[in-house]
Structure formats: structure tokens, C-alpha cells
mmCIF file of C-alpha atoms in Angstrom:
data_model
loop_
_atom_site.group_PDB
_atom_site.id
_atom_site.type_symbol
_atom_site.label_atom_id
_atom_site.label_comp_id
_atom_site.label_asym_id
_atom_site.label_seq_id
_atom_site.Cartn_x
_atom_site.Cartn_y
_atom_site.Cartn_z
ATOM 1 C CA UNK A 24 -5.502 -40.246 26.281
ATOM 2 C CA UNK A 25 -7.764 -37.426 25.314
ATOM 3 C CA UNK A 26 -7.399 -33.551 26.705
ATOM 4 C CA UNK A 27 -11.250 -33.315 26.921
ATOM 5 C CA UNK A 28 -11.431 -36.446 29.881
ATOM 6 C CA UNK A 29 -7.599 -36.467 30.901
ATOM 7 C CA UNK A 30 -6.084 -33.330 30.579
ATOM 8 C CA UNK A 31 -4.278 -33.922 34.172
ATOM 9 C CA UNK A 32 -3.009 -36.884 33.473
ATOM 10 C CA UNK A 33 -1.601 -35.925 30.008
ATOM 11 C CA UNK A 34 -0.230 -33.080 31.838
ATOM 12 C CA UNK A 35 2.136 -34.947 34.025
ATOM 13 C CA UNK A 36 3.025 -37.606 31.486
ATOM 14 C CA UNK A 37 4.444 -34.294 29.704
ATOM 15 C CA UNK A 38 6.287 -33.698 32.318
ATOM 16 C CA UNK A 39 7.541 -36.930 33.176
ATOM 17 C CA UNK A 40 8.614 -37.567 30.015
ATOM 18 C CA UNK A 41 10.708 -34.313 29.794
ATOM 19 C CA UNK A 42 12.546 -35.586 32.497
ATOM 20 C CA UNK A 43 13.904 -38.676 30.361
ATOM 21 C CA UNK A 44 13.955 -36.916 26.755
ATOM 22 C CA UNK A 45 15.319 -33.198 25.419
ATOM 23 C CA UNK A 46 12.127 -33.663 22.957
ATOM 24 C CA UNK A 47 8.392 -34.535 23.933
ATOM 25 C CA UNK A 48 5.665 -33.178 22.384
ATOM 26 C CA UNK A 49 1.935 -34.360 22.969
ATOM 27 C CA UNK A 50 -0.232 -35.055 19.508
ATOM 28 C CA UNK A 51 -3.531 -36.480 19.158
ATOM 29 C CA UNK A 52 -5.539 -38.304 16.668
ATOM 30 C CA UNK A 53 -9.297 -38.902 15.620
ATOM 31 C CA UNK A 54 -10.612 -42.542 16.249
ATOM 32 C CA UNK A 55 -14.423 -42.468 16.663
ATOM 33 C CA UNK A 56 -14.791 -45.530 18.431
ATOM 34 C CA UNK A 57 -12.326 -43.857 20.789
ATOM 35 C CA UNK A 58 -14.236 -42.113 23.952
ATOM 36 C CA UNK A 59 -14.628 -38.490 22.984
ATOM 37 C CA UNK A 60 -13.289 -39.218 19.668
ATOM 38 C CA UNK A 61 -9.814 -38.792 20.082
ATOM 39 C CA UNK A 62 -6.568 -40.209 21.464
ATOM 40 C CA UNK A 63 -3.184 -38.620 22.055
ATOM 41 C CA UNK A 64 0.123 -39.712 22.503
ATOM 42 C CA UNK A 65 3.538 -38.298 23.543
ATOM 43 C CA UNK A 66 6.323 -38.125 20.585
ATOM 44 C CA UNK A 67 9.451 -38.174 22.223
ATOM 45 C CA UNK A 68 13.358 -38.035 20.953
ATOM 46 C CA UNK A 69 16.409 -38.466 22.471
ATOM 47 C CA UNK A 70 17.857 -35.772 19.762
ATOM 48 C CA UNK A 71 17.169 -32.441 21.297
ATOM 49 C CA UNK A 72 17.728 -30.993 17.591
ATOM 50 C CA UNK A 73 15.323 -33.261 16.307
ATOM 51 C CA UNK A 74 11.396 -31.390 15.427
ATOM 52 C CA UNK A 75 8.853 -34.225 15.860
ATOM 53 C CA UNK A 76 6.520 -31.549 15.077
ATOM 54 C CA UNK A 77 7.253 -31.952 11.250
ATOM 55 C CA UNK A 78 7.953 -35.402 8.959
ATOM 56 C CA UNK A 79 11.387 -36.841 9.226
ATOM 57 C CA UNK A 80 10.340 -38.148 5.307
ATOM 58 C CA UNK A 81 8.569 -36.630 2.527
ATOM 59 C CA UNK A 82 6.774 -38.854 -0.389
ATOM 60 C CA UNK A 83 5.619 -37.705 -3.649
ATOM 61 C CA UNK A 84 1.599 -37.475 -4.113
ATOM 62 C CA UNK A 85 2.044 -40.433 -6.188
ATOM 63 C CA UNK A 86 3.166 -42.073 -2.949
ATOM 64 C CA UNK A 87 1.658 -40.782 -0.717
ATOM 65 C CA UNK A 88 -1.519 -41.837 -2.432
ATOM 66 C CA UNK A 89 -0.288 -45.281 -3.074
ATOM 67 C CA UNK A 90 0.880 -46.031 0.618
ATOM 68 C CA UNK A 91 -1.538 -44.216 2.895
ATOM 69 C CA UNK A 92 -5.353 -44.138 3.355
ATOM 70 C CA UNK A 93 -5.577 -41.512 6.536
ATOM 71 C CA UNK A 94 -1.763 -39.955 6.743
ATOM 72 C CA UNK A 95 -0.269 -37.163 5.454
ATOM 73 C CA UNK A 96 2.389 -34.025 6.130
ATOM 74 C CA UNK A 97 -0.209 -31.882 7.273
ATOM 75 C CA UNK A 98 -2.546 -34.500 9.254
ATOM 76 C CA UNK A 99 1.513 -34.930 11.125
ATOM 77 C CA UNK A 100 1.761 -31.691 11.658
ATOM 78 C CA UNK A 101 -1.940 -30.484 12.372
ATOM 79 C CA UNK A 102 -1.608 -33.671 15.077
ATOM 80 C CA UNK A 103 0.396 -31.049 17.097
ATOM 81 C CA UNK A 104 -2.003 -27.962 16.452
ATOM 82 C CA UNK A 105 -3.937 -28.883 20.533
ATOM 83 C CA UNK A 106 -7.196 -26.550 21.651
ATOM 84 C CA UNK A 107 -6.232 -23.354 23.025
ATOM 85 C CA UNK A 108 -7.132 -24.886 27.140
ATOM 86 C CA UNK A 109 -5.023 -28.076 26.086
ATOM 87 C CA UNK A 110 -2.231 -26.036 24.754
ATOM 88 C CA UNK A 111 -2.080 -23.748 27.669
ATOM 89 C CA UNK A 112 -2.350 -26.625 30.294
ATOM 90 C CA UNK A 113 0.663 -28.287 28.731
ATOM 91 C CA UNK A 114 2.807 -25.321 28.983
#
């Protein structure tokens, strides 16, 4: 869902999902046929060591180039970095 029309709702999926896992951290993604242009999702992990926030893998730029057309490390991490009203609402 998107923090511009569901912020509420994202809000107490958060929530709910803390309940169930030591890790879960909401990310989003641009898809322009998407309503407001983006969609999030929650990462979640059942290791409460593990940071979701960062690649479990790295790939050389020979790799990287080779196997992906949109990913990257930093589109993983920047998929955490939320609006300053999105971040504070998810608190």
C-alpha cells in the first residue's frame, strides 16, 4: 500500500506484524501504473539479529549489471529511507 492514500492502514499492519516477528520494517517501491506511484510492503524476519534494512548478498557491477534491470544495494536500502510524516507515523 502507499503512505500517501493508506498511511493508517500501513500503520497497523506494522504493528500487527511486530506482534508475530522480532524484525518488520515497512519499504516501498516506484510502479507508475501503481495509484500514487508507489507501493510498499512489510519485510519481516524471524531473526531479531537479522537487518532487512541492508542486502543479505552483494554482486559485483559485472553482476549486478548482468542480472538486474531496476535493483541495486542502494535502491534496497533507499526502499527503507520513508517521508519524514510516514516515518514518524510508523514510529
Amino acid at each position: 500500500e502507499s503512505p500517501w492514500l493508506h498511511l493508517p492502514l500501513i500503520a497497523r499492519l506494522k504493528k500487527d506484524c511486530q506482534a508475530i516477528f522480532p524484525v518488520a520494517e515497512y519499504a516501498y517501491t516506484t510502479i507508475p501504473t501503481y495509484p500514487s506511484g508507489q507501493i510498499g510492503f512489510m519485510v519481516c524476519s524471524k531473526d531479531p539479529k537479522a537487518d532487512v534494512k541492508n542486502p543479505v548478498r552483494t554482486w559485483s557491477k559485472e553482476e549486478e549489471d548482468a542480472k538486474c534491470r531496476y535493483y541495486s544495494a542502494e535502491i534496497h536500502k533507499a526502499s527503507f529511507v520513508l517521508p519524514k510524516f510516514a516515518q514518524k507515523a510508523l514510529e
